[in-house]
mmCIF file of C-alpha atoms in Angstrom:
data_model
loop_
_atom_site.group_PDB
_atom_site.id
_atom_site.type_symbol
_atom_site.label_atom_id
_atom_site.label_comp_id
_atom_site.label_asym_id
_atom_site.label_seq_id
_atom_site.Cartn_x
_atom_site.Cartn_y
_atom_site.Cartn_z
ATOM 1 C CA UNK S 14 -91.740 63.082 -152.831
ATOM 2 C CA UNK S 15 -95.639 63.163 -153.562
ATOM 3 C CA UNK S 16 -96.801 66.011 -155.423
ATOM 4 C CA UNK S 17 -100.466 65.453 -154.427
ATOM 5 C CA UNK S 18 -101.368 68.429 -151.945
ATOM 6 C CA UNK S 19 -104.324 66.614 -150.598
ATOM 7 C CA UNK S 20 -102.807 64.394 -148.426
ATOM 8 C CA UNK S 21 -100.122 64.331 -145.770
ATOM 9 C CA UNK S 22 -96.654 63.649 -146.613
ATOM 10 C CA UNK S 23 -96.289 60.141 -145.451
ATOM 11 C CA UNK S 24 -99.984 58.685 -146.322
ATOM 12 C CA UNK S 25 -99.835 55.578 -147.969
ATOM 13 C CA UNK S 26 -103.221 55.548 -149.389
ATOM 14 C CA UNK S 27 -104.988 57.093 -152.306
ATOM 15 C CA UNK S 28 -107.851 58.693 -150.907
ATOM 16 C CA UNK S 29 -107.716 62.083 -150.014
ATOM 17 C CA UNK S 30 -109.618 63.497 -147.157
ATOM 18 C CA UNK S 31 -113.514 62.986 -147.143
ATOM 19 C CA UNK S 32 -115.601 65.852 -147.599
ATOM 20 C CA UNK S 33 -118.845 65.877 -145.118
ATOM 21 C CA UNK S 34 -121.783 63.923 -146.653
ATOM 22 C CA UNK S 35 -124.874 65.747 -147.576
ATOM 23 C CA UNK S 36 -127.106 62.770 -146.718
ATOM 24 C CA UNK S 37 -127.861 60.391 -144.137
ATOM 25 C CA UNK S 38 -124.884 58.453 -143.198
ATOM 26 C CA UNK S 39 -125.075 54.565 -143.917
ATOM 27 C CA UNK S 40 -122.565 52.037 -142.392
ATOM 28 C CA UNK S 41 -120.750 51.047 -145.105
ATOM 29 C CA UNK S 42 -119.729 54.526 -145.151
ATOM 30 C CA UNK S 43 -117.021 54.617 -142.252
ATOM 31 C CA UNK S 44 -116.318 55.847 -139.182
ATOM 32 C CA UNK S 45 -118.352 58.843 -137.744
ATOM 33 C CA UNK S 46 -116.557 61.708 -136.700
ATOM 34 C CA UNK S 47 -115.764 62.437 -133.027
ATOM 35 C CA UNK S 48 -117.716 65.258 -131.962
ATOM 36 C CA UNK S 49 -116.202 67.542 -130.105
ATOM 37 C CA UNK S 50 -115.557 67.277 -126.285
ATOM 38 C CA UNK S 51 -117.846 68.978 -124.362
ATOM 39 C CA UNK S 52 -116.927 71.561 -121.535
ATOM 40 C CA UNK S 53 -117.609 71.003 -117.884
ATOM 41 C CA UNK S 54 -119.957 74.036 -117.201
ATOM 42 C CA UNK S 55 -123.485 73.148 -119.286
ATOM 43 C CA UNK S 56 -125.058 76.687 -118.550
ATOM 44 C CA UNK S 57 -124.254 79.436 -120.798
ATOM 45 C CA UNK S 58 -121.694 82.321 -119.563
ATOM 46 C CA UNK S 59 -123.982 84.800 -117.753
ATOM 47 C CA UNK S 60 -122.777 88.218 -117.517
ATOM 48 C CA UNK S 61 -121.453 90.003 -114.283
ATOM 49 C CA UNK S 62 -124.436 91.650 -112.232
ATOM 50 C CA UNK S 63 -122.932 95.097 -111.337
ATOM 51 C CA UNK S 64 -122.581 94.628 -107.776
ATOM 52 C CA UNK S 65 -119.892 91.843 -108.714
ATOM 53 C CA UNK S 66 -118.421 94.009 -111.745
ATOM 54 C CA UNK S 67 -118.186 96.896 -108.867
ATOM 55 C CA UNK S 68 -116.728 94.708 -106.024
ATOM 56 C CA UNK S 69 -113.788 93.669 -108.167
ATOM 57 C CA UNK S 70 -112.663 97.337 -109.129
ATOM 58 C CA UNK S 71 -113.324 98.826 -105.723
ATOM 59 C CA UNK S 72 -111.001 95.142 -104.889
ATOM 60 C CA UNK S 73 -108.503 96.857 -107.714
ATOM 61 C CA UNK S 74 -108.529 100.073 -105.927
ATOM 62 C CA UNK S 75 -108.282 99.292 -103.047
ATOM 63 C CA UNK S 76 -104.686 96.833 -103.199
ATOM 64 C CA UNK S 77 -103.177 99.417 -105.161
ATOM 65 C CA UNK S 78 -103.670 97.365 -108.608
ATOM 66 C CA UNK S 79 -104.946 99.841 -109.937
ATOM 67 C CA UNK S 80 -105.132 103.900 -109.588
ATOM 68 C CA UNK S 81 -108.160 105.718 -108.001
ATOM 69 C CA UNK S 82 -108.641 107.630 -110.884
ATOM 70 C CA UNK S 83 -109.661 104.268 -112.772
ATOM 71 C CA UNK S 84 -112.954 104.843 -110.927
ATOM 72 C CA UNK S 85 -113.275 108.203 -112.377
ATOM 73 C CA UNK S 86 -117.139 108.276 -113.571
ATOM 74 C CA UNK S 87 -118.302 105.397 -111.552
ATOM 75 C CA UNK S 88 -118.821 106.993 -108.588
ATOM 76 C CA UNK S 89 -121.259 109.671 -107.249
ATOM 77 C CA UNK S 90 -120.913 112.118 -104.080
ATOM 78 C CA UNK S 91 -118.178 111.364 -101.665
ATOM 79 C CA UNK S 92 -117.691 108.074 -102.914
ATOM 80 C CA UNK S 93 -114.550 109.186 -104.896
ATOM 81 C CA UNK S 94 -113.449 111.609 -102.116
ATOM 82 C CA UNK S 95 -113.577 108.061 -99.962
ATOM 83 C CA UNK S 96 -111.771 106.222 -102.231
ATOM 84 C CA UNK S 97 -108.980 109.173 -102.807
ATOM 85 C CA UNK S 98 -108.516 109.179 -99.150
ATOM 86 C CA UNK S 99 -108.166 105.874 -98.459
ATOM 87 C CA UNK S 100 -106.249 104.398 -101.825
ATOM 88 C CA UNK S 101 -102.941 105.387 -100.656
ATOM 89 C CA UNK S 102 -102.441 103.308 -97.492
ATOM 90 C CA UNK S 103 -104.043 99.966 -99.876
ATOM 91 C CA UNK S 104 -105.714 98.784 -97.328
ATOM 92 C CA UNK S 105 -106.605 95.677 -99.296
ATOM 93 C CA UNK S 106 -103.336 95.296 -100.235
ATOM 94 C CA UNK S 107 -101.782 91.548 -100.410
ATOM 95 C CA UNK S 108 -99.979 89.671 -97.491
ATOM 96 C CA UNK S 109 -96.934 87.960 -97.458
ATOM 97 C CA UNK S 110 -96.798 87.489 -100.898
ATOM 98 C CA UNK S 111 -100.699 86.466 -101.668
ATOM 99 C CA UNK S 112 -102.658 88.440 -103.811
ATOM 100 C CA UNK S 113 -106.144 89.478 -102.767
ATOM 101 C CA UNK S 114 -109.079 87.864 -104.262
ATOM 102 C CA UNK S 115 -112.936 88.443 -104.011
ATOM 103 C CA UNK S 116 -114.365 84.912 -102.314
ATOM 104 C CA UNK S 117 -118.188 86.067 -102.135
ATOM 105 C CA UNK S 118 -119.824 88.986 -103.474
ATOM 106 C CA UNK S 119 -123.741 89.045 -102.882
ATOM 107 C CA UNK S 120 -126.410 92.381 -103.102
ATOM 108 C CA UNK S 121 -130.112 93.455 -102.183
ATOM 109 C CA UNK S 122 -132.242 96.233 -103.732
ATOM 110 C CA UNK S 123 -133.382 97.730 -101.183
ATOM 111 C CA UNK S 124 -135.568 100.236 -104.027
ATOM 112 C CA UNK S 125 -135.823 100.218 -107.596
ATOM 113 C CA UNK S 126 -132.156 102.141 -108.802
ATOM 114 C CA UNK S 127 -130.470 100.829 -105.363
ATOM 115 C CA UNK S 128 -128.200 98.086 -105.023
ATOM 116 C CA UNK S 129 -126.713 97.645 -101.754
ATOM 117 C CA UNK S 130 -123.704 94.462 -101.855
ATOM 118 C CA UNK S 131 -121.098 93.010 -99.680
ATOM 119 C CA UNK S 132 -118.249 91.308 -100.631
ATOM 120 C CA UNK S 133 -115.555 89.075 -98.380
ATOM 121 C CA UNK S 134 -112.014 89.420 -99.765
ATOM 122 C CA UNK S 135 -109.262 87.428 -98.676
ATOM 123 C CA UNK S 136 -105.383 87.618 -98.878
ATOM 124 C CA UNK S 137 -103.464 84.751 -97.662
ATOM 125 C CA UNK S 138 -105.089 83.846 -93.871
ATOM 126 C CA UNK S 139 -106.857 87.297 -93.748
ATOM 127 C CA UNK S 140 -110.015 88.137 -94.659
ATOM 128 C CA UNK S 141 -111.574 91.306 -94.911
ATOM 129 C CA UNK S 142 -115.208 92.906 -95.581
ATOM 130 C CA UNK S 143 -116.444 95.277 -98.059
ATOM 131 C CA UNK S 144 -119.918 96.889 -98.643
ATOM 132 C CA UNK S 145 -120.798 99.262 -100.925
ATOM 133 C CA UNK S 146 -123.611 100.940 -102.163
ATOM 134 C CA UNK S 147 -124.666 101.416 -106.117
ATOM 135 C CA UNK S 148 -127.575 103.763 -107.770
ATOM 136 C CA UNK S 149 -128.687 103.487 -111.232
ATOM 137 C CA UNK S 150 -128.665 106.741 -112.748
ATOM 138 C CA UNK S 151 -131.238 108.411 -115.409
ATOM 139 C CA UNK S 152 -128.850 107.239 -117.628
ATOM 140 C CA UNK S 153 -129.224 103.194 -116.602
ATOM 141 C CA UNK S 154 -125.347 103.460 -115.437
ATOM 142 C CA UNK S 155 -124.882 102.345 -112.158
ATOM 143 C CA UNK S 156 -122.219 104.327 -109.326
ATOM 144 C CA UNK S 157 -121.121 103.271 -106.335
ATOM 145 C CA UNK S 158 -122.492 106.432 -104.062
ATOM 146 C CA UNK S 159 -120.657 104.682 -100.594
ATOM 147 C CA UNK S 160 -117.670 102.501 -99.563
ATOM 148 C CA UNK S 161 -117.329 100.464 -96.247
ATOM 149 C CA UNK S 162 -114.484 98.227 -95.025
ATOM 150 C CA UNK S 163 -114.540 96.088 -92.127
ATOM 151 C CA UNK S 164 -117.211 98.443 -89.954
ATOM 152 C CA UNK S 165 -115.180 101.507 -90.489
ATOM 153 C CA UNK S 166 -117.131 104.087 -92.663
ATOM 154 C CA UNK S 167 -114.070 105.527 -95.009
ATOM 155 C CA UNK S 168 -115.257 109.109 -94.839
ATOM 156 C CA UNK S 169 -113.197 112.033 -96.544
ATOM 157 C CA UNK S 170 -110.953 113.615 -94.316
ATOM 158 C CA UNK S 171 -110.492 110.777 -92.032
ATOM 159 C CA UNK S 172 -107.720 108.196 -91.744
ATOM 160 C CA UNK S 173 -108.612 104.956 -92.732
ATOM 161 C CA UNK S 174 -108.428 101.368 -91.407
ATOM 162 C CA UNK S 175 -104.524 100.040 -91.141
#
């Protein structure tokens, strides 16, 4: 057994592994490393706009993923009341077996503070649509201030889409 730590048990040879050279490299020099492969997507990770960071918890909600109460301090008005209301029956909830998932998300501002998006979701063969409305508070944190699904305003008190 080799007691020389530098190498892999099994290497024949006496050189131990090359450090990187400090200078230009010449030919006599060896091989040059293979740098590393390169992913698909050139553009840098962009963050989420918050129409798109909204869609998918309202999405969350909505299935019954997640509880209403997650949306606890993102929402202004009867936004919450709405989404109380209506989280029980999930009306976004998945069919025959397929999970819901957000296909297009896309938002205007209508006014400076005022984002109003729409979003297609679809679940298996169905798909469904989603609007909602987002204001940027004095403290720059945006809350969804109204909810729409398929045409049907969710209002408080009233029985939602099925």
């Amino acid at each position: 057994m080799s007691t020389d730590r530098t190498r892999p048990a099994g290497r024949r040879d006496q050189n131990g592994p090359r450090s990187a050279p400090s200078g230009p490299r010449s030919a006599a020099s060896g091989p040059r490393p293979v740098p590393p492969q390169r992913s698909r997507r050139l553009q840098p990770h962009r963050p989420q706009r918050p129409h798109q960071w909204f869609a998918e918890r309202l999405l969350a909600v909505l299935s019954g993923q997640r509880p209403v109460h997650w949306m606890l301090g993102h929402t202004i008005g009867e936004a919450y009341d709405q989404l109380a209301e209506l989280a029980p029956s999930t009306p976004l909830r998945a069919t025959h077996g397929s999970r819901p998932v957000l296909r297009h998300c896309r938002g205007a501002q209508p006014a400076t503070g005022v984002v109003e998006a729409f979003a297609s979701i679809a679940a298996g063969d169905r798909v469904r649509a989603m609007a909602f409305r987002l204001e940027q508070g004095a403290d720059q944190r945006w809350r969804c201030a109204a909810v729409e699904l398929g045409g049907e305003r969710l209002t408080a008190g009233a029985p939602g889409p099925r």
